[in-house]
PDB file of C-alpha atoms in Angstrom:
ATOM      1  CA  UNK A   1       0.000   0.000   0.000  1.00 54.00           C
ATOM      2  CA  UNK A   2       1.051   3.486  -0.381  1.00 62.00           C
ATOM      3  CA  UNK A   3       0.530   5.881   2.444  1.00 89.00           C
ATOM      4  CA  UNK A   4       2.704   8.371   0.944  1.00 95.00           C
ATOM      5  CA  UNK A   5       1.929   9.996  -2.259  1.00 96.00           C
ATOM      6  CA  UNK A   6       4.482  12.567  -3.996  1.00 96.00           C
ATOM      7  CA  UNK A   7       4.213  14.714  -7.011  1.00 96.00           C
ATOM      8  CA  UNK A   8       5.220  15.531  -9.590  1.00 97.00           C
ATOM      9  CA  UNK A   9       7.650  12.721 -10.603  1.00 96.00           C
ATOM     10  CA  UNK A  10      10.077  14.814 -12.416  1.00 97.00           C
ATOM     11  CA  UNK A  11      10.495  18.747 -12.362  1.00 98.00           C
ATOM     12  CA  UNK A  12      12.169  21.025 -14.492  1.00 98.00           C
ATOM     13  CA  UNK A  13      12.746  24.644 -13.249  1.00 98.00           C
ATOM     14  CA  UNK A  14      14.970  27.250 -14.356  1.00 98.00           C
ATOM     15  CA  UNK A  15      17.779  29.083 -12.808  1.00 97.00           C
ATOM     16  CA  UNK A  16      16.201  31.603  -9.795  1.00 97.00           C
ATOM     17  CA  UNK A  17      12.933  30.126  -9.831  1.00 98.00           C
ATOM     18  CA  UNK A  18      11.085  28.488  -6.732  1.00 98.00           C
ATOM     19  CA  UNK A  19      10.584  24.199  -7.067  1.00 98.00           C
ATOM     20  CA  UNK A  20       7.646  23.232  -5.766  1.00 98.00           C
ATOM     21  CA  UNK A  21       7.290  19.437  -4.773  1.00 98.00           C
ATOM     22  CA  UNK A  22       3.890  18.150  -3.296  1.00 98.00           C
ATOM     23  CA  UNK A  23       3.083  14.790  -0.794  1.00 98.00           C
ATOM     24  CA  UNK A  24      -0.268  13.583   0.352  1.00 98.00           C
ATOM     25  CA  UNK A  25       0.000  10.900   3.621  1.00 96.00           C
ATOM     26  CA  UNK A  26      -3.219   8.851   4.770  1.00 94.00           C
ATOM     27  CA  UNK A  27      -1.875   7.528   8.555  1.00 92.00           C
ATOM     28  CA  UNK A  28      -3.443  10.417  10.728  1.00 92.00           C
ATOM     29  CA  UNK A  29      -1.129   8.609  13.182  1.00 91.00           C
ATOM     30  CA  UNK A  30       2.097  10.325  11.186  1.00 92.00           C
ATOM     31  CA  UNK A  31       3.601  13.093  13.587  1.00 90.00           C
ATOM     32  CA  UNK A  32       7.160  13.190  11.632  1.00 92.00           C
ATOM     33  CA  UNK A  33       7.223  14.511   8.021  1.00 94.00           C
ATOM     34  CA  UNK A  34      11.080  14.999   6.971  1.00 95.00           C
ATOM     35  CA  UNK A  35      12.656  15.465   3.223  1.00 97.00           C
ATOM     36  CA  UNK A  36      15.426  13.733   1.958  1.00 97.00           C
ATOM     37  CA  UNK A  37      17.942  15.076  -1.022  1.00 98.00           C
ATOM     38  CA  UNK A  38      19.649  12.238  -2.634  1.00 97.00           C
ATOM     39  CA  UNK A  39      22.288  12.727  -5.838  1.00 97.00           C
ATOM     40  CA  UNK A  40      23.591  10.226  -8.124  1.00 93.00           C
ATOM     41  CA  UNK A  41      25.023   7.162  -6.427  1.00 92.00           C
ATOM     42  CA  UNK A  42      24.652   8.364  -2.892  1.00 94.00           C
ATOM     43  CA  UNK A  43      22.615   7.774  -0.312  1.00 95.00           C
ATOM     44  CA  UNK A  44      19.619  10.085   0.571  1.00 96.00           C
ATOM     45  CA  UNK A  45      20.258  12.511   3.335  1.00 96.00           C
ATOM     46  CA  UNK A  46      17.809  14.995   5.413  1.00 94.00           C
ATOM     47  CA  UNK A  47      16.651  18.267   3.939  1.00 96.00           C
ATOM     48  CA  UNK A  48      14.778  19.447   6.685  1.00 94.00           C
ATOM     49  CA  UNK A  49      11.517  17.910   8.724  1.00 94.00           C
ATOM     50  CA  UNK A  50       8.561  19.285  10.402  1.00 93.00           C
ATOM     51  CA  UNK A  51       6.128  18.209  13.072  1.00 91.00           C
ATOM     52  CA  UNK A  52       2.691  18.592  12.672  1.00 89.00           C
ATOM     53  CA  UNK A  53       2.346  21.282  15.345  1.00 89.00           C
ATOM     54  CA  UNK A  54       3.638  24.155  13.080  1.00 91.00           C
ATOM     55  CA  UNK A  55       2.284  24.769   9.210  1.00 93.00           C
ATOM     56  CA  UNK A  56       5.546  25.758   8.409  1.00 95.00           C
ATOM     57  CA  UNK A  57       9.497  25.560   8.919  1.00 95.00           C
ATOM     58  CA  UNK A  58      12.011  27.359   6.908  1.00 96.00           C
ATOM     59  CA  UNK A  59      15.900  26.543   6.853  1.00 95.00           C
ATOM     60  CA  UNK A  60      17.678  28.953   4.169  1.00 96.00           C
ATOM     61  CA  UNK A  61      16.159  28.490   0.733  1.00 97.00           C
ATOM     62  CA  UNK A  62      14.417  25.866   1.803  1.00 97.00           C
ATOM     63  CA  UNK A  63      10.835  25.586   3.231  1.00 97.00           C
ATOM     64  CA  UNK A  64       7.926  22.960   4.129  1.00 96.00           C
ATOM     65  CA  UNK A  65       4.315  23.610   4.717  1.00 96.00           C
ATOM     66  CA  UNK A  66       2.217  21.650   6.283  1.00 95.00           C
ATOM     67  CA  UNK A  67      -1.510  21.051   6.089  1.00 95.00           C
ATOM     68  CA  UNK A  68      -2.777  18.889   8.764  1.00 93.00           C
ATOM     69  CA  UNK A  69      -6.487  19.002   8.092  1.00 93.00           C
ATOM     70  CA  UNK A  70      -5.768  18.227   4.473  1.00 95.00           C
ATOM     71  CA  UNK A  71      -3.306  15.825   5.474  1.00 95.00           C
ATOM     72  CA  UNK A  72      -0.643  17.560   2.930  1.00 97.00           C
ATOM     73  CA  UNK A  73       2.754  19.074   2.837  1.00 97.00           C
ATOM     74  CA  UNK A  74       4.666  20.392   0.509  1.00 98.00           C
ATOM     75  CA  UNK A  75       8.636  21.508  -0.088  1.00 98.00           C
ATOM     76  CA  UNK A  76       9.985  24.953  -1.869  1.00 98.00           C
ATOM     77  CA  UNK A  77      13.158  25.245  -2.691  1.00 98.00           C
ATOM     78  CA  UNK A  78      13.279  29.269  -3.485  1.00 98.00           C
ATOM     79  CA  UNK A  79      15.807  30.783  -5.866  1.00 98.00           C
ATOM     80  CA  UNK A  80      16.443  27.608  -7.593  1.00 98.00           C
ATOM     81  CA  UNK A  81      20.259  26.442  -8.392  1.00 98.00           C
ATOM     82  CA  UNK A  82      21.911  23.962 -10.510  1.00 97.00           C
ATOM     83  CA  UNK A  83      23.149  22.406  -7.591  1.00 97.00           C
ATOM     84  CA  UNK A  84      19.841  21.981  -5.905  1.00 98.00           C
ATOM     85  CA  UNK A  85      19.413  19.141  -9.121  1.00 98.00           C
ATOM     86  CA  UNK A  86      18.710  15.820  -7.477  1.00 98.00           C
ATOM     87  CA  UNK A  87      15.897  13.510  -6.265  1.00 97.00           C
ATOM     88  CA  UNK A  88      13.969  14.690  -3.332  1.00 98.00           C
ATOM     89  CA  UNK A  89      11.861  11.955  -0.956  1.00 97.00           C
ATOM     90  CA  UNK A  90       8.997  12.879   1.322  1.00 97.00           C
ATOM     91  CA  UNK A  91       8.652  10.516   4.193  1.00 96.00           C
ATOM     92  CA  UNK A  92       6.274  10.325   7.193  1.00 95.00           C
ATOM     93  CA  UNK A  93       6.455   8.303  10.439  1.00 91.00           C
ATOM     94  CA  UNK A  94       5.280   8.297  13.827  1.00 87.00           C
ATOM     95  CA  UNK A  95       8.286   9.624  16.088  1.00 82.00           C
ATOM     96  CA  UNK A  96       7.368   6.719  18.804  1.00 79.00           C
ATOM     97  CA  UNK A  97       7.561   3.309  18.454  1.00 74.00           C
ATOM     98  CA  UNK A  98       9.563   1.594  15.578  1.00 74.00           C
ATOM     99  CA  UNK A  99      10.435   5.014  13.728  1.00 82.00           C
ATOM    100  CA  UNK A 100       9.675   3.235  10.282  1.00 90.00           C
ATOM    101  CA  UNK A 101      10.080   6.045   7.327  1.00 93.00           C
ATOM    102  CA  UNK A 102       7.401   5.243   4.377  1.00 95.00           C
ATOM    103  CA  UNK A 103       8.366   7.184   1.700  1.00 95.00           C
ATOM    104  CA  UNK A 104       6.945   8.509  -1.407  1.00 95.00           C
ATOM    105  CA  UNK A 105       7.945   7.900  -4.695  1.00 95.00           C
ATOM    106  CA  UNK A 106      10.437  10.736  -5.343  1.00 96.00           C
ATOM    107  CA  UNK A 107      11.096  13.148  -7.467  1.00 97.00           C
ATOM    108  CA  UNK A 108      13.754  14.402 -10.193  1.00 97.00           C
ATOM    109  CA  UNK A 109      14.288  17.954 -10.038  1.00 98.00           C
ATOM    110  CA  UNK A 110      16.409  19.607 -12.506  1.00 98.00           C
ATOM    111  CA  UNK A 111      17.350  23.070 -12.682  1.00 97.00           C
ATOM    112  CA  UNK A 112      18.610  24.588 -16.152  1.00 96.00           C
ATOM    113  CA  UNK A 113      21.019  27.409 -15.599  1.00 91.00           C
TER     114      UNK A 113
ATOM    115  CA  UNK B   1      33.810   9.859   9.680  1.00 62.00           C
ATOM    116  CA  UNK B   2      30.893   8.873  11.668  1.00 72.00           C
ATOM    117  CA  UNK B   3      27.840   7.789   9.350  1.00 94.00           C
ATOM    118  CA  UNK B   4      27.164   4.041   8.114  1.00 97.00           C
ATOM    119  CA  UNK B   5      29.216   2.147   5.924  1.00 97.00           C
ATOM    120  CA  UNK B   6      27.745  -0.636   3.136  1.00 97.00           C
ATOM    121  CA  UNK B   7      29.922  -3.266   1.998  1.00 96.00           C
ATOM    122  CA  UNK B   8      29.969  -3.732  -0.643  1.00 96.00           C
ATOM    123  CA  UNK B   9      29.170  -0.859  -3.142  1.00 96.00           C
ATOM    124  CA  UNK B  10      28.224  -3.523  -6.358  1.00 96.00           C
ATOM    125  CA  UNK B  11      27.205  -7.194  -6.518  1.00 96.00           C
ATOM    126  CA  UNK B  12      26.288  -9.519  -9.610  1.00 97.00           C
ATOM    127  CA  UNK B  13      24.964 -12.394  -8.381  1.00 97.00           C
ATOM    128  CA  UNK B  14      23.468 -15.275 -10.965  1.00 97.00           C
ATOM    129  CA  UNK B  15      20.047 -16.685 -10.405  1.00 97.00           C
ATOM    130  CA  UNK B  16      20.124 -18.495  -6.840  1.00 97.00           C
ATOM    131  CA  UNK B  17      23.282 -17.482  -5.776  1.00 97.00           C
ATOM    132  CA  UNK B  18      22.891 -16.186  -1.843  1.00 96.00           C
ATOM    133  CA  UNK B  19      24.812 -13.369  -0.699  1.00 96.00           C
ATOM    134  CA  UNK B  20      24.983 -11.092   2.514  1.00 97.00           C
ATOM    135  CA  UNK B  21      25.287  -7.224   2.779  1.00 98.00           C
ATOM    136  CA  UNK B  22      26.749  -5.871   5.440  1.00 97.00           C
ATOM    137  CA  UNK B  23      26.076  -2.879   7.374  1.00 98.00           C
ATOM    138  CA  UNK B  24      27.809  -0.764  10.313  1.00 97.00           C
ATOM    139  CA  UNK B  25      26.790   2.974  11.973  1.00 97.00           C
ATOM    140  CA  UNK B  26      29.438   4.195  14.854  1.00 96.00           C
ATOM    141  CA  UNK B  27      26.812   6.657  15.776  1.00 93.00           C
ATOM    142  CA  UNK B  28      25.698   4.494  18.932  1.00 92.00           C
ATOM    143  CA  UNK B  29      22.111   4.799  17.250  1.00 92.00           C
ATOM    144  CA  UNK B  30      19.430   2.367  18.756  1.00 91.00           C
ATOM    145  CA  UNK B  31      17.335   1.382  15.539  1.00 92.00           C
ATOM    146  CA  UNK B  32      18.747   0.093  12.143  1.00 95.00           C
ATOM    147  CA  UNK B  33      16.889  -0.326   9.125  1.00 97.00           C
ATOM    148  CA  UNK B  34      17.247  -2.291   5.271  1.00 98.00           C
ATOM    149  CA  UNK B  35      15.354  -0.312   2.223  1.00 98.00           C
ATOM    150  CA  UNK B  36      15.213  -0.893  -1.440  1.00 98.00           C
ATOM    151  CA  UNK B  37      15.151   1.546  -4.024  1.00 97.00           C
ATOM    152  CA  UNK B  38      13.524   1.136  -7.378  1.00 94.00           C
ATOM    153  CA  UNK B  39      13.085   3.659  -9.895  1.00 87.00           C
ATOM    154  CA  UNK B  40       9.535   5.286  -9.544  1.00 84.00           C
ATOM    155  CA  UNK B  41       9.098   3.299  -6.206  1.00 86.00           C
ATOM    156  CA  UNK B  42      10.956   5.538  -4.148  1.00 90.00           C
ATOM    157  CA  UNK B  43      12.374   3.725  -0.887  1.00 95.00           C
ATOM    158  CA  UNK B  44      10.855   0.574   0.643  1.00 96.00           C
ATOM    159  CA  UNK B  45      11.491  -1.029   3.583  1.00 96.00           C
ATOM    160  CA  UNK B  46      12.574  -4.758   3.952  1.00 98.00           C
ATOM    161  CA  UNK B  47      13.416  -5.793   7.438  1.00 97.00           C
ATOM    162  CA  UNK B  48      14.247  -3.148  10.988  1.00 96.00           C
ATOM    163  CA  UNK B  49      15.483  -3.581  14.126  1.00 95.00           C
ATOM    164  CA  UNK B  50      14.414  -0.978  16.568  1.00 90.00           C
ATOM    165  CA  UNK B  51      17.190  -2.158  19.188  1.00 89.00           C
ATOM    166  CA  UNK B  52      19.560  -4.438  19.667  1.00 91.00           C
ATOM    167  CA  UNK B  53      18.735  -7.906  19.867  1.00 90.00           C
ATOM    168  CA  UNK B  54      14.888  -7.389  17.929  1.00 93.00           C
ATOM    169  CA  UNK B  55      14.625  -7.522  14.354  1.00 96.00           C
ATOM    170  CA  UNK B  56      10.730  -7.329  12.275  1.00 95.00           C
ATOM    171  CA  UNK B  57       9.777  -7.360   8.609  1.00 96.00           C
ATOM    172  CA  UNK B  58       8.715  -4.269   6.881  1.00 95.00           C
ATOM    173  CA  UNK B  59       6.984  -3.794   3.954  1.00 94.00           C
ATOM    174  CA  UNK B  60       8.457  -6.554   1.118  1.00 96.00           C
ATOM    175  CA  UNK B  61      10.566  -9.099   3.620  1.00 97.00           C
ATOM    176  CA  UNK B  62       9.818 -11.485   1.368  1.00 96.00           C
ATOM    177  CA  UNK B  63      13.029 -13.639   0.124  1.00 96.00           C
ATOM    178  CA  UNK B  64      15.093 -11.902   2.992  1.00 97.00           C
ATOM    179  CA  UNK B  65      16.912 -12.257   6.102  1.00 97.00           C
ATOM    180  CA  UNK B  66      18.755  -9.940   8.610  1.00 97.00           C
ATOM    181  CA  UNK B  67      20.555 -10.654  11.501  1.00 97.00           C
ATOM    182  CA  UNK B  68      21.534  -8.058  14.152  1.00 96.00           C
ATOM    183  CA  UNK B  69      24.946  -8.676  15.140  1.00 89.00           C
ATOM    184  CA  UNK B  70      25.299  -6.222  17.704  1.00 95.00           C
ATOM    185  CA  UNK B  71      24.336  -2.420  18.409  1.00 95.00           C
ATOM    186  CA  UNK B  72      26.405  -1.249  15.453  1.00 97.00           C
ATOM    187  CA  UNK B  73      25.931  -3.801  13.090  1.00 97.00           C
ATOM    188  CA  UNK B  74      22.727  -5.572  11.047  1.00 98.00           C
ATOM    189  CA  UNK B  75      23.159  -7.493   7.725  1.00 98.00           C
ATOM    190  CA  UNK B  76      20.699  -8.750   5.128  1.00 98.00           C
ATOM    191  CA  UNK B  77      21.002 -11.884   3.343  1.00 98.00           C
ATOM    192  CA  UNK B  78      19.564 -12.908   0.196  1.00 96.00           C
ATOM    193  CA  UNK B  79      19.346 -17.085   0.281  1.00 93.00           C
ATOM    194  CA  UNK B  80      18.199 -17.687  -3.021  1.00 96.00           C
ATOM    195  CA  UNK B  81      18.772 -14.590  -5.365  1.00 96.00           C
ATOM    196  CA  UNK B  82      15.915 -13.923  -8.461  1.00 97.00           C
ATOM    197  CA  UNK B  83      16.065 -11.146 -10.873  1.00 97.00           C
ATOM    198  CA  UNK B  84      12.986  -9.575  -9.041  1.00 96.00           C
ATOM    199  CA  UNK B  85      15.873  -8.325  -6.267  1.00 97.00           C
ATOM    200  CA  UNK B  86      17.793  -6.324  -8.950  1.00 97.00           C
ATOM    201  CA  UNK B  87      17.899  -3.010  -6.847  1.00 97.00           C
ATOM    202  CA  UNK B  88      19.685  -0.652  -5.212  1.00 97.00           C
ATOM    203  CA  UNK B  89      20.158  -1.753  -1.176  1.00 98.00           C
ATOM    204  CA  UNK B  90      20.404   1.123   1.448  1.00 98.00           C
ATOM    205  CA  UNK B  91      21.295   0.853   4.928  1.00 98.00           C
ATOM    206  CA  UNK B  92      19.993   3.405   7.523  1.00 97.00           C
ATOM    207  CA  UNK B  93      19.892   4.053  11.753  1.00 95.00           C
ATOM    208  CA  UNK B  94      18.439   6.160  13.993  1.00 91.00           C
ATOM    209  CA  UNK B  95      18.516   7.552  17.260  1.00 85.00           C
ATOM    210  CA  UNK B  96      15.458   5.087  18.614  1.00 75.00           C
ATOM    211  CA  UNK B  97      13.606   5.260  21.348  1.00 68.00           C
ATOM    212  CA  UNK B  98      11.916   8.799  22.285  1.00 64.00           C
ATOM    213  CA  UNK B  99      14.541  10.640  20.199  1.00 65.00           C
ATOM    214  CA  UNK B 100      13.774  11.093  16.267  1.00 74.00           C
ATOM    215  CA  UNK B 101      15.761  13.268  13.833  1.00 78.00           C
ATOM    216  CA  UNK B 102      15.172  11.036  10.871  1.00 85.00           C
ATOM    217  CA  UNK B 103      17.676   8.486   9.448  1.00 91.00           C
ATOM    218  CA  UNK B 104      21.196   8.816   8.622  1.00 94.00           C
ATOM    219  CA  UNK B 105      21.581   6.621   5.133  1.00 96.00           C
ATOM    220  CA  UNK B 106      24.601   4.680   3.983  1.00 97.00           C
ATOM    221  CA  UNK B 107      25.865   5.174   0.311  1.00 96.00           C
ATOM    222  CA  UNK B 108      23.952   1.953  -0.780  1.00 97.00           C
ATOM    223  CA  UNK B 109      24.756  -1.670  -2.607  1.00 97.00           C
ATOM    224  CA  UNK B 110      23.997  -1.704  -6.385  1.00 97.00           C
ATOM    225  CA  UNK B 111      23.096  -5.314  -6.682  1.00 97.00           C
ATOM    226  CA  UNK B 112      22.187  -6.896  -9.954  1.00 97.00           C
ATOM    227  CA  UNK B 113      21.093 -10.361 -10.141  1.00 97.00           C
ATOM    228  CA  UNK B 114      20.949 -12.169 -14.024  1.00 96.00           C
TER     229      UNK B 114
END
């Protein structure tokens, strides 16, 4: 089953421009939402993460919203770079317990300069 | 450098071979944890151990086995490979217990099996 639900599956932006990647979760259990940046042959690693008691966190050029009653959250990546170009994961968990990450499908963001 | 290390990086394996990956985290995390990767599948989990000594299936266990050695180590073993395990293998740990700041990942096992 998927709990987690990402789109879009690939993203092209341009230089400057804000990326905009969306995830849907259906466990109302879920209290741990993080994002994960992974390049080419490496392993992913954390973005940034929210918990469902704020609607939104912001760490440089990088933001995530949060929508509990729609049971939604999104990432923006603001300004845009080349080296922002990589897949990005949503995930969601509960923070007790077994701390099992589902993720979503992922998605391929590239940035032309 | 503290993190998790995967050995090893590629594998071909034929059709029924068997074949263990290894795992390690010197971050004296409490949970460890065995995803695959497959393109437009994003990660799912196999098999986790949220402490030493306890070890449960995940999503797709199916044709797997781990074993956790000890706090820092936890290996998965394929008995009988098939083609359907073709994937990319990554390791991960956490903190456990009532702390959570998400996973650290290891750089992953390309394993093909023909």
């Amino acid at each position: 089953q998927q709990q987690v639900k990402q789109s879009p599956q690939s993203l092209i932006v341009q230089k400057g421009g804000i990326s905009i990647i969306n995830c849907a979760y259906e466990n109302t259990a879920f209290d741990y939402f993080p994002w994960y940046q992974q390049f080419p042959g490496k392993g992913p690693a954390l973005l940034i993460a929210i918990r469902p008691d704020v609607s939104e966190k912001k760490e440089g050029r990088f933001t995530i919203s949060f929508n509990k009653s729609a049971k939604q959250f999104s990432l923006h990546i603001m300004d845009s770079q080349p080296g922002d170009s990589a897949t990005y994961f949503c995930a969601a968990s509960k923070v007790q317990g077994a701390q099992k990450l589902v993720f979503g499908q992922g998605t391929r963001l590239t940035i032309n300069p | 450098n503290a993190g998790v290390t995967q050995t090893p990086k590629f594998q071909v394996l034929k059709t029924g071979q068997s074949m263990t990956l290894q795992c390690a985290q010197d971050m004296n995390h409490n949970s460890m944890y065995w995803y695959r990767q497959d393109p437009g599948m994003g990660l799912r989990l196999i098999y986790y151990s949220a402490s030493e000594g306890t070890t449960d299936k995940g999503e797709v266990p199916n044709g797997y086995n781990v074993s956790r050695l000890n706090k820092r180590e936890f290996s998965l073993r394929l008995e009988s490979a098939a083609p359907s395990q073709t994937s990319v293998y990554f390791c991960a740990s956490s903190e456990g217990e009532q702390f959570f700041y998400g996973y650290t990942f290891g750089s992953g096992t390309r394993l093909t099996v023909v």
